mmCIF file of C-alpha atoms in Angstrom:
data_model
loop_
_atom_site.group_PDB
_atom_site.id
_atom_site.type_symbol
_atom_site.label_atom_id
_atom_site.label_comp_id
_atom_site.label_asym_id
_atom_site.label_seq_id
_atom_site.Cartn_x
_atom_site.Cartn_y
_atom_site.Cartn_z
ATOM 1 C CA GLU A 1 -54.283 -65.162 25.450
ATOM 2 C CA ASP A 2 -52.225 -68.271 26.244
ATOM 3 C CA GLN A 3 -48.727 -67.410 27.371
ATOM 4 C CA VAL A 4 -45.578 -69.164 28.598
ATOM 5 C CA THR A 5 -42.661 -67.515 30.400
ATOM 6 C CA GLN A 6 -39.468 -69.372 31.234
ATOM 7 C CA SER A 7 -36.804 -68.351 33.716
ATOM 8 C CA PRO A 8 -33.958 -67.921 33.971
ATOM 9 C CA GLU A 9 -32.986 -67.229 30.365
ATOM 10 C CA ALA A 10 -29.612 -68.793 30.988
ATOM 11 C CA LEU A 11 -28.154 -70.842 33.816
ATOM 12 C CA ARG A 12 -24.617 -71.944 34.423
ATOM 13 C CA LEU A 13 -24.028 -74.789 36.876
ATOM 14 C CA GLN A 14 -21.062 -76.733 38.095
ATOM 15 C CA GLU A 15 -21.228 -80.470 37.568
ATOM 16 C CA GLY A 16 -23.180 -81.949 40.467
ATOM 17 C CA GLU A 17 -24.838 -78.642 41.415
ATOM 18 C CA SER A 18 -28.590 -79.237 41.445
ATOM 19 C CA SER A 19 -31.045 -76.528 40.382
ATOM 20 C CA SER A 20 -34.489 -75.886 38.930
ATOM 21 C CA LEU A 21 -35.849 -74.260 35.807
ATOM 22 C CA ASN A 22 -39.190 -72.449 35.935
ATOM 23 C CA CYS A 23 -42.052 -72.316 33.442
ATOM 24 C CA SER A 24 -44.951 -70.019 34.290
ATOM 25 C CA TYR A 25 -48.055 -70.231 32.150
ATOM 26 C CA THR A 26 -51.499 -68.836 31.576
ATOM 27 C CA VAL A 27 -53.893 -70.875 29.483
ATOM 28 C CA SER A 28 -57.631 -71.131 29.071
ATOM 29 C CA GLY A 29 -57.938 -74.736 30.158
ATOM 30 C CA LEU A 30 -54.736 -76.770 30.293
ATOM 31 C CA ARG A 31 -54.702 -79.776 28.029
ATOM 32 C CA GLY A 32 -51.027 -80.526 28.666
ATOM 33 C CA LEU A 33 -47.684 -78.994 29.577
ATOM 34 C CA PHE A 34 -44.649 -80.261 27.710
ATOM 35 C CA TRP A 35 -40.916 -80.148 28.343
ATOM 36 C CA TYR A 36 -38.421 -80.528 25.515
ATOM 37 C CA ARG A 37 -34.663 -80.463 25.309
ATOM 38 C CA GLN A 38 -32.984 -78.868 22.294
ATOM 39 C CA ASP A 39 -29.326 -79.225 21.408
ATOM 40 C CA PRO A 40 -27.701 -76.673 19.064
ATOM 41 C CA GLY A 41 -28.610 -77.252 15.434
ATOM 42 C CA LYS A 42 -31.131 -79.993 16.243
ATOM 43 C CA GLY A 43 -34.870 -80.309 16.673
ATOM 44 C CA PRO A 44 -36.419 -80.451 20.154
ATOM 45 C CA GLU A 45 -36.380 -83.807 21.918
ATOM 46 C CA PHE A 46 -39.476 -84.742 23.901
ATOM 47 C CA LEU A 47 -38.962 -85.168 27.643
ATOM 48 C CA PHE A 48 -42.237 -85.043 29.570
ATOM 49 C CA THR A 49 -45.926 -84.286 29.420
ATOM 50 C CA LEU A 50 -47.814 -83.172 32.538
ATOM 51 C CA TYR A 51 -51.571 -82.952 32.596
ATOM 52 C CA SER A 52 -52.771 -81.891 36.021
ATOM 53 C CA ALA A 53 -51.582 -80.012 39.092
ATOM 54 C CA GLY A 54 -49.653 -82.200 41.477
ATOM 55 C CA GLU A 55 -48.376 -84.498 38.759
ATOM 56 C CA GLU A 56 -44.673 -85.363 38.703
ATOM 57 C CA LYS A 57 -42.550 -87.243 36.186
ATOM 58 C CA GLU A 58 -38.928 -88.341 36.310
ATOM 59 C CA LYS A 59 -36.302 -89.387 33.809
ATOM 60 C CA GLU A 60 -32.733 -89.987 34.927
ATOM 61 C CA ARG A 61 -31.545 -86.719 36.522
ATOM 62 C CA LEU A 62 -34.637 -84.754 35.485
ATOM 63 C CA LYS A 63 -37.879 -84.356 37.383
ATOM 64 C CA ALA A 64 -40.806 -82.251 36.199
ATOM 65 C CA THR A 65 -43.543 -80.960 38.473
ATOM 66 C CA LEU A 66 -46.739 -79.043 37.810
ATOM 67 C CA THR A 67 -48.967 -76.610 39.702
ATOM 68 C CA LYS A 68 -51.924 -74.601 38.435
ATOM 69 C CA LYS A 69 -49.645 -71.698 37.467
ATOM 70 C CA GLU A 70 -46.190 -73.098 36.811
ATOM 71 C CA SER A 71 -43.986 -76.073 36.193
ATOM 72 C CA PHE A 72 -40.492 -76.779 37.425
ATOM 73 C CA LEU A 73 -37.818 -78.896 35.815
ATOM 74 C CA HIS A 74 -35.507 -80.055 38.571
ATOM 75 C CA ILE A 75 -32.045 -81.183 37.573
ATOM 76 C CA THR A 76 -30.281 -83.287 40.179
ATOM 77 C CA ALA A 77 -26.482 -83.600 40.092
ATOM 78 C CA PRO A 78 -26.221 -82.451 36.486
ATOM 79 C CA LYS A 79 -23.506 -83.593 34.131
ATOM 80 C CA PRO A 80 -21.957 -81.666 31.218
ATOM 81 C CA GLU A 81 -24.070 -83.714 28.775
ATOM 82 C CA ASP A 82 -27.184 -82.124 30.303
ATOM 83 C CA SER A 83 -26.123 -78.818 28.724
ATOM 84 C CA ALA A 84 -28.844 -77.769 26.269
ATOM 85 C CA THR A 85 -31.777 -75.410 25.887
ATOM 86 C CA TYR A 86 -34.849 -76.599 27.736
ATOM 87 C CA LEU A 87 -38.178 -75.573 26.245
ATOM 88 C CA CYS A 88 -41.554 -75.540 27.930
ATOM 89 C CA ALA A 89 -44.826 -75.506 25.992
ATOM 90 C CA VAL A 90 -48.497 -75.595 26.870
ATOM 91 C CA GLN A 91 -51.466 -76.846 24.941
ATOM 92 C CA GLY A 92 -54.889 -75.468 25.762
ATOM 93 C CA TYR A 93 -58.351 -76.537 24.825
ATOM 94 C CA GLY A 94 -59.027 -73.438 22.767
ATOM 95 C CA GLY A 95 -58.633 -73.244 18.988
ATOM 96 C CA ALA A 96 -59.093 -75.723 16.193
ATOM 97 C CA THR A 97 -55.577 -77.107 16.195
ATOM 98 C CA ASN A 98 -54.739 -77.075 19.901
ATOM 99 C CA LYS A 99 -51.284 -75.873 18.963
ATOM 100 C CA LEU A 100 -48.380 -75.717 21.392
ATOM 101 C CA ILE A 101 -47.420 -72.348 22.831
ATOM 102 C CA PHE A 102 -43.686 -72.290 23.531
ATOM 103 C CA GLY A 103 -41.633 -70.298 25.977
ATOM 104 C CA THR A 104 -38.307 -68.830 24.902
ATOM 105 C CA GLY A 105 -36.341 -71.499 26.708
ATOM 106 C CA THR A 106 -33.621 -71.745 29.347
ATOM 107 C CA LEU A 107 -30.082 -72.236 28.106
ATOM 108 C CA LEU A 108 -28.343 -74.530 30.571
ATOM 109 C CA ALA A 109 -24.564 -74.873 30.668
ATOM 110 C CA VAL A 110 -23.057 -77.448 33.006
ATOM 111 C CA GLN A 111 -19.353 -77.063 33.555
ATOM 112 C CA PRO A 112 -17.129 -80.015 34.525
ATOM 113 C CA GLY B 1 -40.072 -93.246 21.229
ATOM 114 C CA ALA B 2 -41.650 -91.929 18.031
ATOM 115 C CA VAL B 3 -39.248 -90.866 15.290
ATOM 116 C CA VAL B 4 -39.671 -88.002 12.855
ATOM 117 C CA SER B 5 -37.230 -87.548 9.995
ATOM 118 C CA GLN B 6 -36.538 -84.572 7.760
ATOM 119 C CA HIS B 7 -34.785 -84.372 4.439
ATOM 120 C CA PRO B 8 -32.567 -82.692 3.526
ATOM 121 C CA SER B 9 -30.766 -81.756 6.737
ATOM 122 C CA TRP B 10 -29.274 -78.719 5.049
ATOM 123 C CA VAL B 11 -29.595 -77.023 1.712
ATOM 124 C CA ILE B 12 -27.927 -74.107 -0.047
ATOM 125 C CA CYS B 13 -29.691 -72.585 -3.009
ATOM 126 C CA LYS B 14 -29.607 -69.536 -5.214
ATOM 127 C CA SER B 15 -32.086 -66.712 -4.805
ATOM 128 C CA GLY B 16 -35.225 -67.294 -6.868
ATOM 129 C CA THR B 17 -35.179 -71.082 -6.764
ATOM 130 C CA SER B 18 -37.648 -73.298 -4.916
ATOM 131 C CA VAL B 19 -36.712 -75.731 -2.199
ATOM 132 C CA LYS B 20 -38.729 -78.704 -0.965
ATOM 133 C CA ILE B 21 -38.326 -80.147 2.536
ATOM 134 C CA GLU B 22 -39.793 -83.524 3.440
ATOM 135 C CA CYS B 23 -41.015 -84.556 6.872
ATOM 136 C CA ARG B 24 -41.837 -88.173 7.677
ATOM 137 C CA SER B 25 -43.166 -89.916 10.757
ATOM 138 C CA LEU B 26 -41.276 -93.204 10.657
ATOM 139 C CA ASP B 27 -43.058 -95.420 13.160
ATOM 140 C CA PHE B 28 -46.464 -93.846 13.637
ATOM 141 C CA GLN B 29 -49.214 -92.213 11.667
ATOM 142 C CA ALA B 30 -49.746 -88.495 12.096
ATOM 143 C CA THR B 31 -53.016 -86.888 11.112
ATOM 144 C CA THR B 32 -51.557 -83.544 12.094
ATOM 145 C CA MET B 33 -48.109 -82.179 11.318
ATOM 146 C CA PHE B 34 -46.638 -78.777 12.070
ATOM 147 C CA TRP B 35 -43.980 -76.627 10.460
ATOM 148 C CA TYR B 36 -41.842 -74.287 12.537
ATOM 149 C CA ARG B 37 -39.140 -71.770 11.814
ATOM 150 C CA GLN B 38 -36.392 -70.903 14.261
ATOM 151 C CA PHE B 39 -33.969 -67.999 14.149
ATOM 152 C CA PRO B 40 -30.655 -68.097 16.044
ATOM 153 C CA LYS B 41 -31.086 -67.988 19.811
ATOM 154 C CA GLN B 42 -34.857 -67.676 19.494
ATOM 155 C CA SER B 43 -37.685 -70.045 20.235
ATOM 156 C CA LEU B 44 -39.788 -71.916 17.728
ATOM 157 C CA MET B 45 -42.209 -69.957 15.581
ATOM 158 C CA LEU B 46 -45.162 -71.937 14.270
ATOM 159 C CA MET B 47 -45.679 -71.363 10.567
ATOM 160 C CA ALA B 48 -48.548 -73.675 9.758
ATOM 161 C CA THR B 49 -50.525 -76.718 10.783
ATOM 162 C CA SER B 50 -51.192 -79.397 8.199
ATOM 163 C CA ASN B 51 -53.842 -82.061 8.359
ATOM 164 C CA GLU B 52 -53.729 -85.101 6.132
ATOM 165 C CA GLY B 53 -55.898 -84.659 3.086
ATOM 166 C CA SER B 54 -56.843 -81.049 3.685
ATOM 167 C CA LYS B 55 -55.403 -77.578 3.248
ATOM 168 C CA ALA B 56 -52.889 -76.306 5.743
ATOM 169 C CA THR B 57 -53.773 -73.638 8.285
ATOM 170 C CA TYR B 58 -51.226 -70.825 8.250
ATOM 171 C CA GLU B 59 -50.329 -68.570 11.157
ATOM 172 C CA GLN B 60 -50.840 -64.869 10.832
ATOM 173 C CA GLY B 61 -48.107 -63.221 8.783
ATOM 174 C CA VAL B 62 -47.003 -66.400 7.005
ATOM 175 C CA GLU B 63 -47.426 -66.225 3.236
ATOM 176 C CA LYS B 64 -49.234 -69.342 2.085
ATOM 177 C CA ASP B 65 -48.215 -68.809 -1.534
ATOM 178 C CA LYS B 66 -44.575 -68.671 -0.547
ATOM 179 C CA PHE B 67 -44.566 -71.586 1.866
ATOM 180 C CA LEU B 68 -46.528 -74.380 0.198
ATOM 181 C CA ILE B 69 -47.474 -77.259 2.443
ATOM 182 C CA ASN B 70 -48.727 -80.636 1.304
ATOM 183 C CA HIS B 71 -49.762 -83.386 3.716
ATOM 184 C CA ALA B 72 -50.223 -86.166 1.204
ATOM 185 C CA SER B 73 -50.347 -89.125 3.557
ATOM 186 C CA LEU B 74 -50.449 -89.999 7.244
ATOM 187 C CA THR B 75 -46.655 -90.213 7.329
ATOM 188 C CA LEU B 76 -45.498 -87.482 4.956
ATOM 189 C CA SER B 77 -45.743 -83.696 4.832
ATOM 190 C CA THR B 78 -43.718 -81.402 2.591
ATOM 191 C CA LEU B 79 -42.847 -77.732 2.820
ATOM 192 C CA THR B 80 -41.857 -75.959 -0.392
ATOM 193 C CA VAL B 81 -40.236 -72.556 -0.120
ATOM 194 C CA THR B 82 -41.027 -70.959 -3.464
ATOM 195 C CA SER B 83 -38.815 -68.319 -5.062
ATOM 196 C CA ALA B 84 -36.535 -68.312 -2.055
ATOM 197 C CA HIS B 85 -34.735 -65.143 -1.035
ATOM 198 C CA PRO B 86 -31.924 -64.563 1.471
ATOM 199 C CA GLU B 87 -34.420 -63.517 4.138
ATOM 200 C CA ASP B 88 -35.905 -67.020 3.947
ATOM 201 C CA SER B 89 -32.641 -68.442 5.264
ATOM 202 C CA SER B 90 -33.455 -70.111 8.542
ATOM 203 C CA PHE B 91 -33.774 -73.385 10.445
ATOM 204 C CA TYR B 92 -37.014 -75.162 9.534
ATOM 205 C CA ILE B 93 -38.332 -77.871 11.858
ATOM 206 C CA CYS B 94 -41.311 -80.129 11.347
ATOM 207 C CA SER B 95 -43.297 -81.849 14.035
ATOM 208 C CA ALA B 96 -45.801 -84.698 13.979
ATOM 209 C CA ARG B 97 -48.510 -85.337 16.511
ATOM 210 C CA ALA B 98 -48.762 -88.885 17.784
ATOM 211 C CA GLN B 99 -51.938 -90.006 19.475
ATOM 212 C CA GLN B 100 -52.090 -92.950 21.830
ATOM 213 C CA GLY B 101 -55.582 -93.120 23.257
ATOM 214 C CA ALA B 102 -56.288 -89.790 24.936
ATOM 215 C CA VAL B 103 -52.595 -88.887 25.038
ATOM 216 C CA GLU B 104 -51.225 -86.589 22.339
ATOM 217 C CA THR B 105 -47.529 -85.881 21.982
ATOM 218 C CA GLN B 106 -45.708 -83.792 19.407
ATOM 219 C CA TYR B 107 -42.408 -85.193 18.220
ATOM 220 C CA PHE B 108 -39.974 -83.065 16.283
ATOM 221 C CA GLY B 109 -37.725 -83.747 13.339
ATOM 222 C CA PRO B 110 -34.009 -82.915 13.359
ATOM 223 C CA GLY B 111 -34.531 -79.725 11.336
ATOM 224 C CA THR B 112 -33.426 -78.437 7.949
ATOM 225 C CA ARG B 113 -31.043 -75.534 7.674
ATOM 226 C CA LEU B 114 -31.717 -73.429 4.584
ATOM 227 C CA LEU B 115 -29.233 -70.908 3.242
ATOM 228 C CA VAL B 116 -30.321 -68.789 0.297
ATOM 229 C CA LEU B 117 -27.515 -66.986 -1.509
#
């Protein structure tokens, strides 16, 4: 069964204090791994898609990496506006709809 | 980036009434749309997958007669919560799949908060 586990559940950082969020996954054939950001009371905002081990993508202070078992979302010198819940999801090749399997998210709080 | 809208953004209704939520992909066509439900401090729970022109596929435990889904066009899907009860109060989020060549990306709407009194 496809599964996604995110850690830590919550993370509190000081502004400028870099860190990483982890997404471990098991899937029967990875079609794609997705990172989203969700602010309170809003829908998830798409950040990145990664397709194969070794792939990396960057956007401003965020960098996502992928191995065969996990993905990391690195946050460099975070600012308070980076505070949000970060969701990881995988899409496998099994099933008719290829639906996304979500983790429970990491709640990030960046203090000024 | 691709934009998905939802309407209304919030709704309060009396128990027993029906509520319709619209989901539109504004700048792309979506053959597949998804409806999710999210409880406070929990992750997204997929309710159903809707394909344009065909019946929706519901996840296990989701009542298809209670949550009616219509995907009438490539840019519009609707979710109707029939005979709503307080336990149906939740945050409902739609998502539309955009395909660009071999790349598929799901974009989410801003969500609809439903409160049933």
